[in-house]
Amino acid sequence: MLGLGAGGLVAAPYVQRGMEAFLGAAADKDPTGLTGLLPNGGGFRYYSVASSVPRRGEGDYRLTVDGLVERPATYGLDALRALPQTRVVRDVQCVTGWRVPATAFSGVRLSLLLDAAGVRPEARAIRFTCFDGTYSESLTLPQARRNDVLVCLRMQDEPVSHAHGGPVRLYVAPMYFYKSAKWISGITVTSEVRPGYWEERGYDVDAWVGRSNGRDDTPTV
């Protein structure tokens, strides 16, 4: 029995990674969305509003920063990795109710990219677009400049997987997880907030955990 228990402890991480890979791949090809109801060993559920999402990697991933800025820019993965990195450990709270405690995210502060681009005085908000071709999100400029809003390259101290929105995703620590857009490819500075995919379908634009969407979850900050 002791041997079986020890074997289970050794095998558990490999089984969990295998389940995550399987469920992530299945969700990527599941137009019904039913795989999103299945939690994996890490407590996450996989959601995508597109029937399939192309993969991006070292050779073809690009993140553009444009709109109301003085210096539009395009970043590849190496350029993002070369910038100062910030690590944040917070709970992940989904508006549907599930929560994953103490999850590590690492990447570039969004405020750093905005400062490098030179935001124009008339700017008020940010619009995020994604290479799934469907999803979008938004933040006000003050929200985007928070120190706990990251353009993430790592999640749970590993590179962000495709299923989790990699190679680069957004993480907005104090808001419900739908604000943390996966597969981001565009950061556009705008003169006003443009509601994102779920906001157009009734979700709150300002998605503070415990203070929006009719929920009273414990805040993540």
C-alpha positions in Angstrom: 0.0 0.0 0.0 2.8 2.4 0.8 4.4 1.6 -2.5 1.2 2.3 -4.4 0.8 5.5 -2.5 4.3 6.7 -3.3 3.8 5.7 -6.9 0.7 7.7 -7.1 2.4 10.8 -5.7 5.2 10.4 -8.3 2.8 9.9 -11.2 0.2 12.6 -10.2 2.0 15.5 -11.9 2.4 13.6 -15.1 -1.3 12.5 -15.1 -2.4 16.0 -14.4 -0.4 17.5 -17.3 -1.7 14.7 -19.5 -5.3 15.6 -18.5 -4.7 19.3 -19.1 -3.3 18.6 -22.5 -6.1 16.3 -23.4 -8.9 18.6 -22.2 -7.2 21.7 -23.8 -6.9 20.0 -27.1 -10.5 18.7 -26.9 -11.8 22.2 -26.0 -9.9 23.7 -28.9 -11.9 21.5 -31.3 -15.3 21.4 -29.4 -17.9 23.8 -31.0 -20.5 22.8 -28.4 -18.5 24.2 -25.5 -19.4 21.1 -23.3 -15.7 20.4 -22.5 -15.7 23.7 -20.7 -17.8 22.1 -18.0 -15.0 19.7 -17.1 -12.4 20.9 -14.6 -8.9 19.5 -14.8 -6.7 18.6 -11.9 -5.6 22.2 -11.6 -9.1 23.5 -11.1 -9.4 25.4 -14.3 -12.0 25.0 -17.0 -11.3 25.7 -20.6 -13.4 28.2 -22.5 -13.2 29.4 -26.1 -15.8 31.3 -28.0 -14.2 30.3 -31.3 -14.7 26.9 -32.9 -10.9 26.5 -33.2 -7.8 28.7 -32.4 -4.7 28.7 -34.5 -1.4 28.1 -32.7 1.3 30.8 -32.5 4.9 30.3 -31.5 8.4 31.7 -31.7 8.3 32.3 -35.5 4.9 33.8 -36.0 3.6 35.4 -32.8 3.2 39.1 -32.9 1.7 41.6 -30.4 0.8 45.1 -31.7 0.4 48.2 -29.7 -1.4 50.9 -31.6 -4.3 53.4 -31.7 -3.9 56.7 -29.8 -0.1 56.4 -29.3 2.9 58.3 -30.5 5.0 55.3 -31.2 3.1 52.2 -32.4 5.1 49.0 -31.9 5.1 45.3 -32.7 6.6 42.7 -30.3 7.7 39.2 -30.9 8.2 36.7 -28.0 11.9 37.4 -27.7 11.2 41.1 -27.4 8.6 40.6 -24.7 10.9 38.3 -22.8 13.7 40.9 -22.9 11.5 43.5 -21.0 11.4 43.7 -17.2 9.2 40.8 -15.9 6.8 41.0 -12.9 5.4 38.0 -11.0 2.0 38.2 -9.3 0.4 35.4 -7.2 -3.3 35.8 -6.8 -6.5 33.7 -6.8 -8.2 33.2 -10.2 -11.9 33.8 -9.9 -14.3 32.9 -12.7 -17.7 34.7 -12.8 -19.3 31.3 -13.1 -18.2 30.5 -9.5 -15.0 28.3 -9.7 -11.8 29.6 -8.1 -8.2 28.5 -8.3 -6.2 29.9 -5.3 -2.6 31.3 -5.3 -1.9 31.1 -9.1 1.3 32.6 -10.3 1.4 34.8 -13.4 4.5 36.4 -14.8 5.0 38.9 -17.6 5.3 42.5 -18.6 3.3 45.1 -16.9 0.8 46.6 -19.4 1.7 50.0 -18.1 5.3 49.5 -19.3 4.1 48.8 -22.9 1.8 51.8 -22.8 4.6 54.1 -21.6 6.9 52.9 -24.3 4.2 53.6 -26.9 3.5 57.1 -25.6 -0.2 57.4 -24.9 -1.8 60.5 -26.3 -3.7 62.9 -24.0 -7.1 62.2 -25.5 -6.8 58.4 -24.7 -9.2 57.0 -22.1 -9.3 53.2 -22.6 -7.6 50.1 -24.1 -9.2 47.5 -26.4 -7.7 44.0 -26.6 -8.1 41.7 -29.6 -7.1 38.1 -29.9 -5.8 35.8 -32.6 -8.7 33.5 -32.2 -10.4 36.0 -34.5 -13.4 36.5 -32.1 -12.7 37.5 -28.6 -12.1 41.1 -27.4 -11.8 42.9 -24.1 -11.4 46.4 -22.7 -10.1 48.3 -19.7 -10.1 52.0 -18.8 -6.7 53.6 -18.9 -6.4 53.8 -15.1 -7.4 50.1 -14.8 -4.8 49.2 -17.4 -2.0 51.1 -15.6 -2.4 49.0 -12.4 0.7 47.1 -11.3 -1.2 43.9 -11.2 -2.3 44.0 -14.9 0.1 41.9 -16.9 0.8 40.8 -20.4 1.7 37.3 -19.4 4.3 34.9 -20.8 4.2 32.5 -17.9 1.4 30.9 -15.8 2.0 28.6 -12.8 5.7 29.2 -13.4 5.7 27.6 -16.8 5.2 29.1 -20.3 1.5 29.9 -20.9 0.2 26.8 -22.8 -2.0 27.2 -25.9 -5.0 25.9 -24.0 -4.5 28.6 -21.3 -4.2 31.3 -23.9 -0.6 31.2 -24.9 1.9 32.0 -25.9 0.8 35.4 -24.5 -2.4 36.2 -22.5 -3.7 39.1 -20.4 -4.0 38.8 -16.6 -6.1 41.4 -14.7 -5.7 40.3 -11.1 -8.6 42.1 -9.3 -11.3 41.3 -12.0 -13.2 38.2 -13.0 -11.2 36.0 -15.3 -13.1 36.8 -18.4 -11.2 40.1 -18.4 -8.0 38.2 -18.7 -8.2 37.7 -22.4 -6.4 34.7 -23.9 -4.4 34.6 -27.1 -4.0 38.4 -27.2 -2.5 39.9 -30.4 -3.6 43.5 -30.3 -3.5 46.3 -27.7 -5.3 49.4 -29.1 -5.5 52.7 -27.2 -8.9 54.3 -27.7 -10.8 57.4 -26.8 -13.6 55.5 -25.0 -14.3 52.0 -23.6 -15.5 49.6 -26.2 -17.4 46.7 -24.6 -15.7 43.3 -25.1 -17.2 40.0 -26.2 -18.9 39.1 -23.0 -19.9 42.7 -22.1 -21.9 42.8 -25.4 -23.7 39.8 -24.0 -24.7 41.2 -20.6 -21.6 40.9 -18.4 -20.4 44.0 -16.5 -17.7 46.1 -18.2 -16.1 46.8 -14.8 -15.7 43.3 -13.5 -14.2 43.7 -10.0 -14.4 40.4 -8.1 -17.1 40.6 -5.5 -18.4 43.9 -6.6 -19.9 43.2 -10.1 -22.1 40.8 -12.1 -24.4 40.4 -9.1 -21.8 38.2 -7.2 -20.3 38.6 -3.7 -17.2 36.5 -4.1 -14.2 37.3 -1.9 -12.0 39.9 -3.7 -8.7 38.6 -5.1 -6.8 41.6 -3.7 
